[in-house]
mmCIF file of C-alpha atoms in Angstrom:
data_model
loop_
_atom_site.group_PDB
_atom_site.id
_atom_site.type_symbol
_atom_site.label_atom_id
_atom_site.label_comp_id
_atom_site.label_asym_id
_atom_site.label_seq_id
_atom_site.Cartn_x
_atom_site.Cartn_y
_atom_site.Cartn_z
ATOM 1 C CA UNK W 186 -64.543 -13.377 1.445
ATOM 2 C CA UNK W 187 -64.813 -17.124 2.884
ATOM 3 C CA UNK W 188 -60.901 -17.073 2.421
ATOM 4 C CA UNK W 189 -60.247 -13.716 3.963
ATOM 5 C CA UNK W 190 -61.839 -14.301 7.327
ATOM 6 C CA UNK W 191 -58.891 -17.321 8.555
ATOM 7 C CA UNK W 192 -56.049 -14.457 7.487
ATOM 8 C CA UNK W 193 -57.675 -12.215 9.283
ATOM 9 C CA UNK W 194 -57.903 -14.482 12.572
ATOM 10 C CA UNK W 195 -54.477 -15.666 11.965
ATOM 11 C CA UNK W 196 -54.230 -12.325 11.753
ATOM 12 C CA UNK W 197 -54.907 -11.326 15.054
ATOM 13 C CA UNK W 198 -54.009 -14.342 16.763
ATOM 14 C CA UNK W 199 -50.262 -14.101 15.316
ATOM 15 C CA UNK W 200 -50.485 -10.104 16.964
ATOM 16 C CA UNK W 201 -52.035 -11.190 20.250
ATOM 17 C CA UNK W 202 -50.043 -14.664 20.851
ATOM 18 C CA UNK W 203 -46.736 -13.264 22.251
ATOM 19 C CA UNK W 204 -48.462 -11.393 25.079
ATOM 20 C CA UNK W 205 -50.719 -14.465 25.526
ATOM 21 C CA UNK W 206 -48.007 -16.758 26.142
ATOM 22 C CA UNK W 207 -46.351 -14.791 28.198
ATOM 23 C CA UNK W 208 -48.849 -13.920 30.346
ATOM 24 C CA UNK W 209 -49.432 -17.555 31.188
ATOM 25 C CA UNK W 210 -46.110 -18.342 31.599
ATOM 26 C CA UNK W 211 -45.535 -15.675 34.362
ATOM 27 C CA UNK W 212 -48.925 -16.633 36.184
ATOM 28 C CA UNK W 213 -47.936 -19.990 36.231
ATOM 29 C CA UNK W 214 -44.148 -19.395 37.368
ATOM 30 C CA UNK W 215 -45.915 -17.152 40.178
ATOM 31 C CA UNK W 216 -48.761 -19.561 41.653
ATOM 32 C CA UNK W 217 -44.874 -21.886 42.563
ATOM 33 C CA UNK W 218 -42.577 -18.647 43.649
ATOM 34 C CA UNK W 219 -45.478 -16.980 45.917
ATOM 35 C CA UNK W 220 -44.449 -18.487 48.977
ATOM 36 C CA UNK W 221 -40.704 -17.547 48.550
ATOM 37 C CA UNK W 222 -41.772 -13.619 47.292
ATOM 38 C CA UNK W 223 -43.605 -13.462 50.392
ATOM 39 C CA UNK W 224 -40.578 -14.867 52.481
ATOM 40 C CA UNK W 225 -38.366 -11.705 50.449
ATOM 41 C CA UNK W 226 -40.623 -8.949 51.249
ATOM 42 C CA UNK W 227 -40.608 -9.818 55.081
ATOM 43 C CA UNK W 228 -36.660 -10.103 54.875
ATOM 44 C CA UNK W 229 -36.640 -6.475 53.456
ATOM 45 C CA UNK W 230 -38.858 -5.101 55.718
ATOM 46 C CA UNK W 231 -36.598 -6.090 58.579
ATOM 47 C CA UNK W 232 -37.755 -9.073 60.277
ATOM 48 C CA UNK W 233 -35.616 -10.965 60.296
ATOM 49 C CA UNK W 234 -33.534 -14.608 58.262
ATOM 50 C CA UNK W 235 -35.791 -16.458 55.804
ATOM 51 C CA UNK W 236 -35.882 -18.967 58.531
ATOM 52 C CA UNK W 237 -37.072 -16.725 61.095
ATOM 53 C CA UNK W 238 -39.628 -15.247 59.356
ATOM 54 C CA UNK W 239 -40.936 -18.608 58.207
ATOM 55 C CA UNK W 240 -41.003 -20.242 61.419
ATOM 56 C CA UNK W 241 -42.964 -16.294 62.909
ATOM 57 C CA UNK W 242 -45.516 -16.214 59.970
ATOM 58 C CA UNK W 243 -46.513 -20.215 60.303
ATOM 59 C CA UNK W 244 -46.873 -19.634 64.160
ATOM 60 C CA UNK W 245 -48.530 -16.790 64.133
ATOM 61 C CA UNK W 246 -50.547 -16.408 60.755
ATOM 62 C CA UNK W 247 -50.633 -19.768 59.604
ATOM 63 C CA UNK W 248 -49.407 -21.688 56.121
ATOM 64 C CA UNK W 249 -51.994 -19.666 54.169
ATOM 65 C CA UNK W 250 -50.252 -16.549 54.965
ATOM 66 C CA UNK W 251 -47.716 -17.309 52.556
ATOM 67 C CA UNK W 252 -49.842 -17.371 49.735
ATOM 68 C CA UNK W 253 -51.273 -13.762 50.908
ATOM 69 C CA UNK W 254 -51.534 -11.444 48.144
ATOM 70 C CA UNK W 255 -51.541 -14.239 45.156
ATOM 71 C CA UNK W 256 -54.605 -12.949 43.466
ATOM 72 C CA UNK W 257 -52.465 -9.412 43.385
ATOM 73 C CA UNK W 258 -49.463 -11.570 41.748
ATOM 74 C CA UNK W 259 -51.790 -13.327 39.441
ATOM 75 C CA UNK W 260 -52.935 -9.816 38.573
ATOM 76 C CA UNK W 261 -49.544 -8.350 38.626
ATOM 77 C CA UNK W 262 -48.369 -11.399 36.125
ATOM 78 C CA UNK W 263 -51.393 -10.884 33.710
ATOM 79 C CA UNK W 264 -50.635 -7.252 33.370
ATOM 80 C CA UNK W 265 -46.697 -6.846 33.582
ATOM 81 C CA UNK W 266 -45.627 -10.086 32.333
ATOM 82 C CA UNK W 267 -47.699 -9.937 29.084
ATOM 83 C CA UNK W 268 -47.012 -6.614 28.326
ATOM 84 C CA UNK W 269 -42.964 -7.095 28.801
ATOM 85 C CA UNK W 270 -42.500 -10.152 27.063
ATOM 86 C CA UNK W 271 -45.099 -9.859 24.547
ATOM 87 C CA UNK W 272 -43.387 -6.417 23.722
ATOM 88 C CA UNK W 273 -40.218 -8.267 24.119
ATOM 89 C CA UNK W 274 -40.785 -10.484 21.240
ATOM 90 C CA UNK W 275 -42.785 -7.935 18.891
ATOM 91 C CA UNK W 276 -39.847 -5.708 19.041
ATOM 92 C CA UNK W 277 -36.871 -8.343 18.585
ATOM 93 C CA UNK W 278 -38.519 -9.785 15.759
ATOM 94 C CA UNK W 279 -38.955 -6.143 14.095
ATOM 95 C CA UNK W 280 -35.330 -5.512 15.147
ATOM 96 C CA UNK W 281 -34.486 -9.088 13.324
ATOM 97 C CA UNK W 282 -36.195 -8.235 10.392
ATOM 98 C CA UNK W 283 -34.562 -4.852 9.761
ATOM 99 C CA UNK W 284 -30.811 -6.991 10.160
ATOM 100 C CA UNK W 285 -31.730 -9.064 7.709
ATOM 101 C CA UNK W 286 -33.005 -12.138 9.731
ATOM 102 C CA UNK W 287 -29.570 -11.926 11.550
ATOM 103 C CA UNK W 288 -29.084 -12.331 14.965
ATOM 104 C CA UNK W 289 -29.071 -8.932 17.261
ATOM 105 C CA UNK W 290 -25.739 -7.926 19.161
ATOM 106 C CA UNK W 291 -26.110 -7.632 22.887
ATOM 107 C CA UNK W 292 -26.452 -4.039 22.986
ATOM 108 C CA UNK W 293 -29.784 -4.110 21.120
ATOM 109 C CA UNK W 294 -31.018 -7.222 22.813
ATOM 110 C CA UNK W 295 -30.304 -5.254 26.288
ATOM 111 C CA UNK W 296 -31.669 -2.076 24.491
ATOM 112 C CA UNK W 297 -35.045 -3.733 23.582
ATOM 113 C CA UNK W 298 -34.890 -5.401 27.284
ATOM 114 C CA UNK W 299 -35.130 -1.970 28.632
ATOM 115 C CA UNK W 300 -37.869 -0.600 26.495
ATOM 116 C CA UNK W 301 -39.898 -3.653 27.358
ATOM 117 C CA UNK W 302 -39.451 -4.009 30.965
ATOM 118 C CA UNK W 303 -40.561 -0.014 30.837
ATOM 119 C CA UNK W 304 -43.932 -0.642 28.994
ATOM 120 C CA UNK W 305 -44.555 -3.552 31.304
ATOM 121 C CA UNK W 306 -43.706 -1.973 34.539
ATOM 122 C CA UNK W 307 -46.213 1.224 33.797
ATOM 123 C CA UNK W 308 -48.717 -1.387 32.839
ATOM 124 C CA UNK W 309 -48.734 -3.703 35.710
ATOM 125 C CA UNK W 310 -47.351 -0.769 38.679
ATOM 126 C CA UNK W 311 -51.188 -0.740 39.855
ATOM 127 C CA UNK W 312 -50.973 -4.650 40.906
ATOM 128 C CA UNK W 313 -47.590 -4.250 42.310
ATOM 129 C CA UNK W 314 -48.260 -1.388 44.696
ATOM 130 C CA UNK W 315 -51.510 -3.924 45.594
ATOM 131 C CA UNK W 316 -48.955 -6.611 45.647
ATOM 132 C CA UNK W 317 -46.260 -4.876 48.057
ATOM 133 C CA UNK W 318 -49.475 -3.869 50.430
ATOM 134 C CA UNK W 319 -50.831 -6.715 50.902
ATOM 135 C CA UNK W 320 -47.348 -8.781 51.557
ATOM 136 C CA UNK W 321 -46.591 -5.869 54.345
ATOM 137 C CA UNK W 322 -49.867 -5.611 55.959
ATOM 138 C CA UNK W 323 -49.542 -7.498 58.427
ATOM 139 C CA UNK W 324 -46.125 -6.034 59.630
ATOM 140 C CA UNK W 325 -47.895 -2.964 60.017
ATOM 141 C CA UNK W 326 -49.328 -1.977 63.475
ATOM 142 C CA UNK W 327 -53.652 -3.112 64.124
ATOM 143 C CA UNK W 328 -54.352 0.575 63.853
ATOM 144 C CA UNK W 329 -52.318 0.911 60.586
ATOM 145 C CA UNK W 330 -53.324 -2.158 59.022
ATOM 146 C CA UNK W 331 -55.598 -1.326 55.559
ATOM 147 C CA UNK W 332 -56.624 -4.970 55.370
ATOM 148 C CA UNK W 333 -57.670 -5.506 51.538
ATOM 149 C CA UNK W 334 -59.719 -8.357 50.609
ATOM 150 C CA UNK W 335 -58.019 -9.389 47.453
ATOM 151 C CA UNK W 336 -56.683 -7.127 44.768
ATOM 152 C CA UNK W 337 -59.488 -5.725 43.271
ATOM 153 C CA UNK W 338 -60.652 -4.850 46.521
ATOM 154 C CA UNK W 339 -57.288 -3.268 46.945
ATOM 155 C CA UNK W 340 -57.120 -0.926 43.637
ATOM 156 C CA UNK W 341 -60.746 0.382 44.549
ATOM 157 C CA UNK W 342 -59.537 0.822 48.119
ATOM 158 C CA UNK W 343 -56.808 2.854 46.805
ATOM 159 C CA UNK W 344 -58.610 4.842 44.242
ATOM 160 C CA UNK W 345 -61.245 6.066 46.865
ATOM 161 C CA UNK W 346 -59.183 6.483 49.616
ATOM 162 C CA UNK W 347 -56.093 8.113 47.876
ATOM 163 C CA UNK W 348 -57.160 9.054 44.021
ATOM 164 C CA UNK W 349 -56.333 7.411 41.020
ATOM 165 C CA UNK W 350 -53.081 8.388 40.460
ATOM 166 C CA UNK W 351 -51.794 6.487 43.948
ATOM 167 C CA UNK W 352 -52.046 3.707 41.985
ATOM 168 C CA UNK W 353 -48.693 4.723 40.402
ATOM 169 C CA UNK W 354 -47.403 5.740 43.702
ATOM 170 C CA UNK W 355 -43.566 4.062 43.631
ATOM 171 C CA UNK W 356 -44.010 3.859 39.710
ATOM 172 C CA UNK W 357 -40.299 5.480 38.921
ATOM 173 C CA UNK W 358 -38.712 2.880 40.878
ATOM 174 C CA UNK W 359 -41.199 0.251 39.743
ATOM 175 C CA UNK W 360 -40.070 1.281 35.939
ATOM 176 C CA UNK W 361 -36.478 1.626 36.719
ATOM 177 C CA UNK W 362 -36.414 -1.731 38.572
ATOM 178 C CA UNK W 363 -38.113 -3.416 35.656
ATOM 179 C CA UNK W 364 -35.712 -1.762 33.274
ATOM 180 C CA UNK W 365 -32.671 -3.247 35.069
ATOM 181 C CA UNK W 366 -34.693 -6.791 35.686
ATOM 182 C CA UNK W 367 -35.550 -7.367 31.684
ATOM 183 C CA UNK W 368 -32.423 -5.805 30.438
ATOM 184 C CA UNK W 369 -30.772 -8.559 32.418
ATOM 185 C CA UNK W 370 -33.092 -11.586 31.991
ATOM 186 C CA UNK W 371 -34.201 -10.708 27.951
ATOM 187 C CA UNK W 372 -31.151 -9.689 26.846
ATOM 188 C CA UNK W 373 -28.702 -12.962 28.571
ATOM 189 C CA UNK W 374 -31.598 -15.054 27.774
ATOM 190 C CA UNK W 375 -31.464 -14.651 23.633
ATOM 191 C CA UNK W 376 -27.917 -14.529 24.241
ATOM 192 C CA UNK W 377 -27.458 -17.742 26.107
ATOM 193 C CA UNK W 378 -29.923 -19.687 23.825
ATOM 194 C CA UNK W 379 -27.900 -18.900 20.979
ATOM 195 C CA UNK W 380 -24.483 -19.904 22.913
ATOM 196 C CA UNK W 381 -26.032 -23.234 24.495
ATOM 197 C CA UNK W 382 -27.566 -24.047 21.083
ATOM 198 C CA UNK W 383 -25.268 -23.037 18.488
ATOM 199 C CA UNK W 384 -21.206 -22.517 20.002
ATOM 200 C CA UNK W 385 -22.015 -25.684 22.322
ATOM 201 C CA UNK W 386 -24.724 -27.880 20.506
ATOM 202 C CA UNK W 387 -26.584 -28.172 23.265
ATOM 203 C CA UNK W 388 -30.317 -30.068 23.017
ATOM 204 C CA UNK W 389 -33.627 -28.609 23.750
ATOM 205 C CA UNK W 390 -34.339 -29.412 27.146
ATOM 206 C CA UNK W 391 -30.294 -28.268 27.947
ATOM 207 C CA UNK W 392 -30.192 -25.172 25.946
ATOM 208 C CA UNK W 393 -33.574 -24.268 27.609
ATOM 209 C CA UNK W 394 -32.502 -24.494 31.193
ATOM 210 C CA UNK W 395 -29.114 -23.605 30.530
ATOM 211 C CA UNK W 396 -30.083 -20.158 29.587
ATOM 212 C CA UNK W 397 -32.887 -19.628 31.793
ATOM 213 C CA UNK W 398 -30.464 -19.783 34.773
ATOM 214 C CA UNK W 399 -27.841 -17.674 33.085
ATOM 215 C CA UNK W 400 -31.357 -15.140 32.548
ATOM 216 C CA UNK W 401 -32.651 -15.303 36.630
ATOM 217 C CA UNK W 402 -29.066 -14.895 37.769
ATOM 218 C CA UNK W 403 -28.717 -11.858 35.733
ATOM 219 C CA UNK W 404 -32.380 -11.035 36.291
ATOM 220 C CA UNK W 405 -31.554 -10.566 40.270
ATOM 221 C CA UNK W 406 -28.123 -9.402 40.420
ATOM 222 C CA UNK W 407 -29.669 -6.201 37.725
ATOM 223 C CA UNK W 408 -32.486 -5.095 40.089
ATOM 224 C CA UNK W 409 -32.016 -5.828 43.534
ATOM 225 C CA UNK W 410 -30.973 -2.688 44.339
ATOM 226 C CA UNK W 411 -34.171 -0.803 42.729
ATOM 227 C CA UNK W 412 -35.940 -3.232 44.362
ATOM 228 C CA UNK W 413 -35.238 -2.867 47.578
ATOM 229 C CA UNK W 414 -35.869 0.994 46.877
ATOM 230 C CA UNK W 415 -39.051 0.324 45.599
ATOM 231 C CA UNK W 416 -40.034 -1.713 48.797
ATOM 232 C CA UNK W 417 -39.526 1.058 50.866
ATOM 233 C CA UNK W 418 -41.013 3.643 49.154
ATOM 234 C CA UNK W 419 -44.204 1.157 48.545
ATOM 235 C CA UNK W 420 -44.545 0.312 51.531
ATOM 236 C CA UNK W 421 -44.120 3.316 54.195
ATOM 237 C CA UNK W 422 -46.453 5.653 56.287
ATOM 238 C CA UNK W 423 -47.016 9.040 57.128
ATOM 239 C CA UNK W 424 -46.125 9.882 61.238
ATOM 240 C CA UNK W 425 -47.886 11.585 63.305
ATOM 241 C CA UNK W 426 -47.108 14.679 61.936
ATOM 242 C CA UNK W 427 -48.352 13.214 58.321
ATOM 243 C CA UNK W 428 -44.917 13.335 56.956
ATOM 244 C CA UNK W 429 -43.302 10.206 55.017
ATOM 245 C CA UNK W 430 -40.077 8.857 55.851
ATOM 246 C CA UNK W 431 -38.799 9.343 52.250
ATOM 247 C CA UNK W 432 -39.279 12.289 49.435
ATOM 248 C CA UNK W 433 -39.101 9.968 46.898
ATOM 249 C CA UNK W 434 -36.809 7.258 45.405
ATOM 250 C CA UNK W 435 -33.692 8.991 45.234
ATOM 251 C CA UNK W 436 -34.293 10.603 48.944
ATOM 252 C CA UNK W 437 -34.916 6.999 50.203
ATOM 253 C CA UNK W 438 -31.333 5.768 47.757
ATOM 254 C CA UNK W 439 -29.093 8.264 49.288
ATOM 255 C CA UNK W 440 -30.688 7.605 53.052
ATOM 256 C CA UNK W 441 -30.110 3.817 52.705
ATOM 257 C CA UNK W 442 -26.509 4.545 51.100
ATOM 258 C CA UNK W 443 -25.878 6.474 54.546
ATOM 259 C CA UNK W 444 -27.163 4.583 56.888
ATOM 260 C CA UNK W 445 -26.034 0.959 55.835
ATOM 261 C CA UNK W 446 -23.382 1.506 52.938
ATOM 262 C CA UNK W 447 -23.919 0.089 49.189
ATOM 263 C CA UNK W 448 -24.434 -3.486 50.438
ATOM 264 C CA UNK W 449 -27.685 -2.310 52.687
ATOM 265 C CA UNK W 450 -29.217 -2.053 48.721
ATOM 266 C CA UNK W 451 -28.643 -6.180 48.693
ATOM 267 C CA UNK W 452 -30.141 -7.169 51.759
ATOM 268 C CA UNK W 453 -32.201 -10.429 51.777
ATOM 269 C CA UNK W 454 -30.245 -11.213 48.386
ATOM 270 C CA UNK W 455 -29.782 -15.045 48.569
ATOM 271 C CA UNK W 456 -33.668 -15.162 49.108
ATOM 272 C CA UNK W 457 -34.329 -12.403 45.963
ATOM 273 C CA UNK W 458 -31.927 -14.862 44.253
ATOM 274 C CA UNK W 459 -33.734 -17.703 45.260
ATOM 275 C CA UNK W 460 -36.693 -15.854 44.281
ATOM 276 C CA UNK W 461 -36.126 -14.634 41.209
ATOM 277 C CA UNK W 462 -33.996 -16.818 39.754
ATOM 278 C CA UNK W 463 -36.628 -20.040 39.755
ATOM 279 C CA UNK W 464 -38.921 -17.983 38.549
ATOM 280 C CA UNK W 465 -37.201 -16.496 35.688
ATOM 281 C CA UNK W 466 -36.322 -20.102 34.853
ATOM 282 C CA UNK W 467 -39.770 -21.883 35.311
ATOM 283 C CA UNK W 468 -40.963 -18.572 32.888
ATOM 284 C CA UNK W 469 -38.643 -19.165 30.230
ATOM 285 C CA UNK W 470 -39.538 -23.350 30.717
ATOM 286 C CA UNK W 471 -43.598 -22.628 31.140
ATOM 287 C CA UNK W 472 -43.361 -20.272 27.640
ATOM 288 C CA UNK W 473 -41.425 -22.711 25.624
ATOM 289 C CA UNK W 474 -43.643 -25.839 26.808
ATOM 290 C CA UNK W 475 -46.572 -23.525 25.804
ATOM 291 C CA UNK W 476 -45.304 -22.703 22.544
ATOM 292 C CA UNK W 477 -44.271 -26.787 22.425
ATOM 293 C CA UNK W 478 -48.064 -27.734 22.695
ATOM 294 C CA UNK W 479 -49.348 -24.374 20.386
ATOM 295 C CA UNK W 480 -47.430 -25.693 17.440
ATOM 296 C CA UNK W 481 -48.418 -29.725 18.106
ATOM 297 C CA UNK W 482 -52.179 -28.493 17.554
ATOM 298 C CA UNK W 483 -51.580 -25.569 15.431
ATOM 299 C CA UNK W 484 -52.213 -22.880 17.133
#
């Protein structure tokens, strides 16, 4: 029985330790890339260069308001980010183990992207939708304004005020976004390891920054697009007459298409790049210095 109880832990810790890790690695990349996410979201909503809107939100709101919205990203991270990559991992080492500890083709790397950037996305949609509100609010007339506290303060705030299932409001375009995101960063990530490391001997430090640029470029040239979608759809209000800009994702896809042609879909992209890209990278960097210091003690 003595005996039994340390399986058991290892046990469970072996189970948990995938979404633990990366968890922590997103919330870490995040509390560095806030600033620049901010910066994004204003581009999309129309306000202007990165420049501009960084010199009209430190005149007018102050450094802090670039860090607006980080407990929602924390909260985001902690949510999404453990359930895609821990998922991530669980399923490529199943998929590993039935090919005969092989490595997977691209296909199934990009297949098991997808499935994982779908369970994270309807985990953490909640704490994006906080996250997108929070960023816009203060683009948003006085009168329009819903001026959340934090993101708890915003989920409650949306529950009461529009029922529980708001929370998912912009989820389709949240899922199909994070589809597109992981199948890009997952899939070129394994794939670039294993290129870096084995076809060009790479070391360590290389192979590990190598490939997490080849994953955020990949990562942001996948989902801008659904995105930018998801923005909008986020993000907009009912007029006067109570009626919203948009039916729905595809509605606010085929308006965009209209109005400003295919490229409209990649507007603010060197700042998503920017954005996404580091982030991806300091991810990949933050979950292998993690699992670094987890095997130095044990763990």
């Amino acid at each position: 029985m003595a005996e039994g109880k340390p399986k058991a832990q290892a046990g469970v810790w072996s189970t948990v330790k995938p979404f633990v890790n990366g968890g922590a690695s997103g919330m870490l990349a995040t509390c560095v890339i806030q600033p620049i996410d901010m910066v994004k979201v204003r581009i999309q909503l129309g306000q202007g260069s990165a420049m501009q809107v960084s010199k009209n939100m430190i005149a007018n709101e102050g450094i802090g308001s670039f860090y607006k919205g980080l407990s929602a990203g924390l909260l985001r991270q902690a949510t999404y980010t453990t359930a895609r990559l821990g998922s991530f991992k669980v399923l490529t080492t199943k998929a590993v183990e039935e090919n005969d500890g092989k490595p997977l083709p691209l296909l199934q790397k990009a297949f098991i992207g997808l499935t994982a950037g779908a369970i994270g996305a309807c985990v953490g949609s909640p704490a994006d939708l906080a996250l997108i509100r929070m960023q816009a609010d203060a683009t948003l007339p006085i009168a329009q304004r819903r001026n959340y506290k934090n993101a708890f303060h915003a989920l409650y705030r949306i529950v009461v005020d529009e029922g529980v299932l708001a929370l998912w409001k912009g989820a389709g375009p949240t899922v199909v976004r994070a589809m597109a995101l992981n199948m890009g960063m997952l899939a070129s990530y394994d794939q670039s390891i294993e290129f870096f490391r084995d076809s060009l001997g790479l070391g360590e430090v290389s192979t590990v920054v190598g490939a997490s640029a080849v994953s955020g470029f990949f990562a942001s040239a996948c989902s801008l697009p659904f995105d930018y979608v998801k923005t909008q759809i986020q993000k907009m209000q009912p007029d006067a007459n109570g009626k919203y800009p948009y039916t729905g994702s595809l509605n606010c896809a085929f308006k965009t298409l209209k109005s400003g042609g295919p490229l409209k879909f990649y507007t603010g992209f060197p700042v998503y790049c920017v954005r996404i890209a580091p982030h991806v990278m300091m991810t990949w960097i933050f979950l292998n210095e993690i699992q670094k210091v987890q095997k130095k003690i044990g763990l």
